[in-house]
């Protein structure tokens, strides 16, 4: 009997995206133009307001947001060690210093209390991450940021669709950065956006995403030739029309894909409840989960063996994330050591990411759960 294979990720893009791409290719503007502006409008509307700026990545968005908010060399930004390296790297790219604070053991999200304890004289911003798609306590972080006059920037790479206590990404912060990388809930292969509450911050981001130029090519195409000026320092992070065109149909069907992800998540809840001794992040009261990453926690000494066993049974698993402060470069550069952030380290040592996407069937989920049950109890 052929073994069922469950790949780690499969996108659900198809005819609508192909058509949207074809329409851009038939037109004159491949770079930043009408489709990007359309996506920015619709994305901001979906998120309940604010100003969206289309970019090439979430990493670039985090860096630009910090820079636009005046954070740079000499400044410290408090963030979580339980995240992808992009979060901390963006702080370094902005010229600032990342300072880690520990996470809540039950969710893996940055703890408001640990963040408060890490605030020092050089702290200028807080950068939490909505881990796996569950929002952090934004009301708590907003109050803390206000108390100490800090900027608040969200890494919302995992969370477009989430809500917590009536709050959505980008609503209580200065800026929220989103990712449209290949495996994210919305994807154009590579891409990102920032949602800013303040129109002036968004305007600055639009200048900074294109080398600090006061006009982009599409503007010059419209009005005939005119000289542009470089009005401030900038980067090359502008989203192009091909990326935006791929995202627009996904935004149009987001209610349906959100419902499908919730359904697959529910199938996992049921299937995994039969696996003995399995732990995992808790979804808190008041949270509407964005269902991005399906993590389970096993014994640290068993973790790598379980992943290997899953692979042998046709299930591709991964790890999100080993604690960032223990990776060589961070350890060496910031003199960090094991034991500094025990909750983040414990999750990093125990966590396994299961395949999770809209195209998973009930049989796929059953197969993953069965494989996991066999993997955690090899003798049974
Ligand atoms: C994917 C991801 C990023 C980076 O997104 P890019 O668009 O690839 O730059 C940042 N933070 C987290 C938590 C992510 O998962």
Coordinates of C-alpha atoms and ligand atoms in Angstrom, one line a residue:
X1 CA 0.0 0.0 0.0
X2 CA 1.4 3.4 -1.0
X3 CA 1.9 5.6 2.1
X4 CA -0.1 8.8 2.3
X5 CA 2.2 11.8 2.1
X6 CA 1.3 15.1 3.8
X7 CA 3.6 17.9 2.5
X8 CA 4.4 20.6 5.0
X9 CA 2.7 23.3 3.0
X10 CA 0.6 23.6 -0.2
X11 CA -0.7 27.0 -1.4
X12 CA -4.2 27.3 -2.7
X13 CA -3.5 29.8 -5.5
X14 CA -5.0 29.1 -9.0
X15 CA -7.0 30.5 -11.8
X16 CA -8.0 33.8 -10.2
X17 CA -4.3 34.6 -9.4
X18 CA -3.2 33.5 -12.9
X19 CA -5.8 35.8 -14.5
X20 CA -4.9 38.7 -12.3
X21 CA -1.2 38.3 -13.2
X22 CA -2.1 38.1 -16.9
X23 CA -4.0 41.4 -16.7
X24 CA -0.9 43.1 -15.2
X25 CA 1.3 41.7 -17.9
X26 CA -1.0 42.9 -20.6
X27 CA -0.7 46.5 -19.1
X28 CA 2.2 48.9 -19.1
X29 CA 3.1 49.0 -15.4
X30 CA 4.8 46.0 -13.8
X31 CA 6.2 47.9 -10.8
X32 CA 4.4 49.9 -8.2
X33 CA 1.1 51.2 -9.6
X34 CA -2.7 50.8 -9.7
X35 CA -2.8 47.3 -8.4
X36 CA -0.6 48.1 -5.4
X37 CA -2.8 51.2 -4.6
X38 CA -5.9 49.0 -4.9
X39 CA -4.5 46.3 -2.6
X40 CA -3.4 48.9 -0.1
X41 CA -6.9 50.4 0.0
X42 CA -8.6 47.0 0.4
X43 CA -6.2 45.6 2.9
X44 CA -6.6 48.6 5.2
X45 CA -10.4 48.4 4.8
X46 CA -10.3 44.7 5.7
X47 CA -8.3 45.5 8.8
X48 CA -10.8 48.1 9.9
X49 CA -8.9 51.3 8.9
X50 CA -5.5 52.9 8.9
X51 CA -3.1 53.4 6.0
X52 CA -1.5 50.4 4.3
X53 CA 1.8 50.5 2.5
X54 CA 2.8 47.6 0.1
X55 CA 6.3 46.3 0.5
X56 CA 8.6 43.5 -0.6
X57 CA 8.7 41.9 2.8
X58 CA 7.6 42.0 6.4
X59 CA 11.2 42.2 7.5
X60 CA 11.7 45.4 5.5
X61 CA 8.4 46.7 6.8
X62 CA 9.5 46.2 10.4
X63 CA 12.8 48.0 9.7
X64 CA 11.1 50.9 7.8
X65 CA 8.5 51.3 10.5
X66 CA 11.1 51.5 13.3
X67 CA 13.1 54.0 11.2
X68 CA 10.1 56.1 10.3
X69 CA 9.2 56.3 14.0
X70 CA 12.7 57.7 14.7
X71 CA 14.3 54.6 16.2
X72 CA 17.9 53.9 15.4
X73 CA 21.5 53.7 16.8
X74 CA 21.7 53.9 20.6
X75 CA 18.0 52.9 21.0
X76 CA 16.8 49.6 22.5
X77 CA 13.7 47.7 21.2
X78 CA 12.2 45.0 23.4
X79 CA 11.0 41.9 21.6
X80 CA 10.4 38.2 22.0
X81 CA 13.0 35.4 21.6
X82 CA 10.2 33.0 20.6
X83 CA 9.9 34.2 16.9
X84 CA 11.5 34.0 13.5
X85 CA 14.8 35.7 13.3
X86 CA 13.3 38.4 11.0
X87 CA 11.8 40.2 14.0
X88 CA 15.1 40.7 15.8
X89 CA 17.0 41.2 12.6
X90 CA 14.8 44.1 11.6
X91 CA 15.7 45.9 14.8
X92 CA 19.4 45.4 14.0
X93 CA 18.8 46.5 10.4
X94 CA 17.2 49.7 11.8
X95 CA 20.5 50.3 13.7
X96 CA 19.0 49.7 17.1
X97 CA 19.7 47.0 19.7
X98 CA 17.3 44.1 20.3
X99 CA 16.5 43.4 24.0
X100 CA 14.7 40.2 24.6
X101 CA 12.0 39.6 27.3
X102 CA 10.5 36.2 28.1
X103 CA 7.1 34.8 26.8
X104 CA 4.0 33.5 28.5
X105 CA 4.5 29.7 28.9
X106 CA 1.0 28.9 27.9
X107 CA 0.8 30.8 24.6
X108 CA 4.5 31.6 23.6
X109 CA 3.5 35.2 23.2
X110 CA 5.7 38.1 24.6
X111 CA 4.7 38.7 28.2
X112 CA 3.6 42.3 29.1
X113 CA 5.0 41.8 32.6
X114 CA 8.4 40.6 31.4
X115 CA 8.5 43.5 28.9
X116 CA 7.8 46.0 31.7
X117 CA 10.6 44.5 33.7
X118 CA 13.0 44.8 30.7
X119 CA 12.4 48.6 30.2
X120 CA 15.5 50.6 30.7
X121 CA 16.7 54.2 30.1
X122 CA 17.5 53.5 26.4
X123 CA 14.2 51.6 25.6
X124 CA 12.4 53.3 22.7
X125 CA 10.0 50.7 21.4
X126 CA 8.2 47.4 22.0
X127 CA 7.9 44.9 19.1
X128 CA 5.6 42.0 20.0
X129 CA 4.8 39.1 17.6
X130 CA 1.3 37.5 17.3
X131 CA 2.8 34.0 17.5
X132 CA 1.1 31.3 15.4
X133 CA -1.8 33.7 14.8
X134 CA -2.9 34.4 18.3
X135 CA -2.7 38.1 19.1
X136 CA -0.7 39.3 22.1
X137 CA -2.3 41.4 24.8
X138 CA -2.4 44.6 22.7
X139 CA -4.3 46.6 25.3
X140 CA -1.7 45.7 27.9
X141 CA 1.2 46.7 25.6
X142 CA -0.6 49.9 24.6
X143 CA -0.9 50.9 28.2
X144 CA 2.7 50.0 28.9
X145 CA 3.9 51.9 25.9
X146 CA 1.9 55.0 26.9
X147 CA 3.2 54.8 30.5
X148 CA 6.8 54.9 29.2
X149 CA 6.3 56.9 26.0
X150 CA 7.5 54.1 23.8
X151 CA 6.7 53.3 20.2
X152 CA 4.7 50.1 19.6
X153 CA 5.2 48.1 16.4
X154 CA 3.5 44.7 15.8
X155 CA 5.1 41.8 13.9
X156 CA 1.8 40.6 12.4
X157 CA 3.4 38.1 10.0
X158 CA 1.2 35.3 11.5
X159 CA -1.9 37.4 12.0
X160 CA -4.0 39.1 9.3
X161 CA -7.4 37.6 10.4
X162 CA -7.0 37.6 14.2
X163 CA -8.9 39.6 16.8
X164 CA -8.4 39.9 20.6
X165 CA -10.7 41.7 23.0
X166 CA -12.2 43.4 19.9
X167 CA -8.8 44.7 18.8
X168 CA -7.3 43.8 15.4
X169 CA -3.7 44.1 14.2
X170 CA -2.6 47.6 13.6
X171 CA -5.4 49.3 15.6
X172 CA -3.5 50.0 18.9
X173 CA 0.1 50.3 17.6
X174 CA 2.0 52.8 15.6
X175 CA 2.5 50.3 12.9
X176 CA 1.9 46.6 12.2
X177 CA 3.9 44.7 9.6
X178 CA 2.5 41.8 7.6
X179 CA 4.2 39.1 5.5
X180 CA 3.0 37.6 2.2
X181 CA 5.9 35.1 2.1
X182 CA 5.2 31.7 0.4
X183 CA 3.7 29.9 3.4
X184 CA 1.8 32.8 5.0
X185 CA -2.0 32.9 5.1
X186 CA -2.0 35.5 2.3
X187 CA 0.8 35.0 -0.2
X188 CA 2.4 36.3 -3.3
X189 CA 5.7 34.3 -2.9
X190 CA 7.5 37.2 -1.3
X191 CA 5.9 40.4 -0.1
X192 CA 4.8 42.4 2.8
X193 CA 2.9 45.5 4.0
X194 CA 2.8 47.9 6.9
X195 CA -0.5 49.3 8.3
X196 CA 0.0 52.6 10.0
X197 CA -2.6 54.5 12.0
X198 CA -1.1 57.9 11.2
X199 CA -1.3 59.1 7.6
X200 CA 2.0 61.0 8.0
X201 CA 3.9 57.8 9.0
X202 CA 2.4 56.0 5.9
X203 CA 3.4 58.8 3.7
X204 CA 7.0 58.6 5.0
X205 CA 7.0 54.8 4.5
X206 CA 5.9 55.3 0.9
X207 CA 8.9 57.6 0.3
X208 CA 11.3 55.4 2.2
X209 CA 10.2 52.2 0.3
X210 CA 11.5 53.8 -3.0
X211 CA 15.0 55.2 -2.2
X212 CA 13.5 58.4 -0.7
X213 CA 12.3 59.6 -4.0
X214 CA 9.4 62.0 -4.1
X215 CA 7.8 60.3 -7.2
X216 CA 7.8 56.7 -8.5
X217 CA 8.0 55.6 -12.2
X218 CA 4.2 55.2 -12.5
X219 CA 3.6 58.8 -11.5
X220 CA 6.2 59.9 -14.1
X221 CA 4.5 57.7 -16.7
X222 CA 1.2 59.5 -16.1
X223 CA 2.1 63.1 -16.4
X224 CA 4.9 63.1 -19.0
X225 CA 8.5 63.6 -18.0
X226 CA 9.5 65.6 -14.9
X227 CA 12.5 65.5 -12.6
X228 CA 12.2 63.7 -9.3
X229 CA 14.1 64.6 -6.1
X230 CA 15.5 62.4 -3.3
X231 CA 14.0 64.0 -0.2
X232 CA 15.3 61.6 2.4
X233 CA 17.3 58.4 2.7
X234 CA 15.5 55.3 1.7
X235 CA 15.6 51.6 0.7
X236 CA 14.2 49.5 -2.2
X237 CA 11.2 47.8 -0.6
X238 CA 8.3 48.8 -2.9
X239 CA 5.7 46.1 -3.7
X240 CA 5.1 45.7 -7.4
X241 CA 1.8 45.3 -9.4
X242 CA 2.4 41.5 -9.9
X243 CA 2.6 40.9 -6.2
X244 CA -0.5 43.0 -5.5
X245 CA -2.4 41.4 -8.3
X246 CA -1.8 38.0 -6.7
X247 CA -3.0 39.2 -3.3
X248 CA -6.2 40.9 -4.5
X249 CA -8.2 37.7 -5.3
X250 CA -7.1 36.1 -2.0
X251 CA -8.3 39.2 -0.1
X252 CA -11.6 38.8 -1.9
X253 CA -12.1 35.2 -0.7
X254 CA -10.6 35.7 2.7
X255 CA -13.8 35.0 4.6
X256 CA -14.0 31.6 2.9
X257 CA -10.4 30.7 3.4
X258 CA -10.5 31.9 7.1
X259 CA -13.5 29.6 7.6
X260 CA -11.7 26.7 5.9
X261 CA -8.6 27.2 8.1
X262 CA -10.8 27.2 11.2
X263 CA -12.4 24.0 10.0
X264 CA -9.0 22.3 9.5
X265 CA -7.9 23.6 12.9
X266 CA -11.0 22.0 14.5
X267 CA -10.3 18.7 12.8
X268 CA -6.8 18.8 14.4
X269 CA -8.3 19.6 17.8
X270 CA -10.4 16.4 17.6
X271 CA -7.7 14.2 16.0
X272 CA -5.0 15.3 18.4
X273 CA -7.1 14.9 21.5
X274 CA -6.5 11.1 21.0
X275 CA -2.8 11.4 21.2
X276 CA -1.6 10.8 24.8
X277 CA 0.7 13.1 26.5
X278 CA 0.6 15.9 23.9
X279 CA 0.7 19.5 24.9
X280 CA 0.5 22.7 22.9
X281 CA -0.2 26.5 23.0
X282 CA -3.5 27.5 24.6
X283 CA -5.9 29.8 22.8
X284 CA -7.0 32.4 25.4
X285 CA -10.5 33.7 26.2
X286 CA -11.4 36.6 23.9
X287 CA -9.1 35.5 21.1
X288 CA -10.2 34.9 17.5
X289 CA -7.2 32.9 16.2
X290 CA -5.7 33.6 12.8
X291 CA -4.8 29.9 12.5
X292 CA -1.4 30.3 10.8
X293 CA 0.8 27.7 12.5
X294 CA -0.3 24.5 14.2
X295 CA 2.2 23.7 16.9
X296 CA 2.4 20.8 19.3
X297 CA 4.7 20.5 22.2
X298 CA 6.4 17.2 23.1
X299 CA 9.2 16.2 25.6
X300 CA 12.4 18.0 24.7
X301 CA 14.4 14.8 24.6
X302 CA 11.9 13.3 22.2
X303 CA 11.4 16.3 19.8
X304 CA 13.9 15.6 17.1
X305 CA 13.2 11.9 17.1
X306 CA 9.5 12.6 16.7
X307 CA 10.1 14.8 13.7
X308 CA 12.3 12.1 12.1
X309 CA 9.6 9.5 12.8
X310 CA 6.9 11.8 11.3
X311 CA 9.0 12.1 8.1
X312 CA 9.4 8.4 7.9
X313 CA 5.6 8.1 8.0
X314 CA 5.2 10.6 5.2
X315 CA 4.4 13.7 7.3
X316 CA 6.7 16.7 6.8
X317 CA 7.0 18.7 10.0
X318 CA 9.2 21.7 11.0
X319 CA 10.1 23.8 14.0
X320 CA 8.8 27.3 14.8
X321 CA 10.9 28.3 16.6
X322 CA 14.1 27.5 18.5
X323 CA 14.7 30.6 20.8
X324 CA 16.3 33.4 18.8
X325 CA 18.8 34.5 21.6
X326 CA 20.4 31.0 21.5
X327 CA 21.3 31.1 17.8
X328 CA 25.0 31.6 17.4
X329 CA 25.0 35.2 16.0
X330 CA 22.7 36.6 18.7
X331 CA 24.4 34.6 21.5
X332 CA 27.9 35.9 20.4
X333 CA 26.9 39.5 19.5
X334 CA 24.8 40.3 22.5
X335 CA 26.5 37.9 25.0
X336 CA 23.3 35.9 25.6
X337 CA 23.3 32.5 27.3
X338 CA 21.0 29.6 28.0
X339 CA 18.7 30.1 30.9
X340 CA 18.1 33.8 30.2
X341 CA 14.5 33.3 28.9
X342 CA 13.3 29.9 30.2
X343 CA 9.8 30.0 28.9
X344 CA 10.9 30.8 25.3
X345 CA 13.7 28.2 25.6
X346 CA 11.3 25.5 26.8
X347 CA 8.9 26.0 23.9
X348 CA 11.9 26.2 21.5
X349 CA 13.1 22.8 22.7
X350 CA 9.7 21.1 22.7
X351 CA 7.8 22.5 19.7
X352 CA 6.9 20.8 16.4
X353 CA 4.9 22.4 13.6
X354 CA 2.5 20.1 11.8
X355 CA 1.3 20.6 8.2
X356 CA -1.4 23.2 8.2
X357 CA -3.2 24.7 5.2
X358 CA -6.6 25.1 3.5
X359 CA -6.1 22.1 1.2
X360 CA -5.6 19.6 4.0
X361 CA -8.4 16.9 4.0
X362 CA -9.9 15.1 7.0
X363 CA -7.9 12.0 5.9
X364 CA -4.7 14.1 5.9
X365 CA -5.3 15.3 9.4
X366 CA -6.1 11.8 10.6
X367 CA -2.9 10.5 9.0
X368 CA -0.9 13.3 10.8
X369 CA -2.5 12.5 14.1
X370 CA -2.0 8.8 13.7
X371 CA 1.6 9.3 12.7
X372 CA 2.2 11.5 15.7
X373 CA 0.6 9.0 18.1
X374 CA 3.0 6.3 16.8
X375 CA 5.9 8.8 16.9
X376 CA 5.5 9.8 20.6
X377 CA 5.0 6.2 21.7
X378 CA 7.4 4.2 19.5
X379 CA 7.0 1.1 21.6
X380 CA 3.2 1.1 21.8
Ligands
LIG1 C1 7.7 35.2 8.0 C2 7.9 36.0 9.2 C3 8.6 37.2 9.1 C4 9.3 37.7 7.9 O1 8.4 37.9 6.8 P1 9.1 38.3 5.4 O2 8.0 38.7 4.6 O3 9.7 37.0 4.9 O4 10.2 39.3 5.6 C5 8.7 38.0 10.2 N1 8.2 37.6 11.4 C6 7.6 36.4 11.5 C7 7.1 36.0 12.9 C8 7.5 35.6 10.4 O5 6.9 34.4 10.6

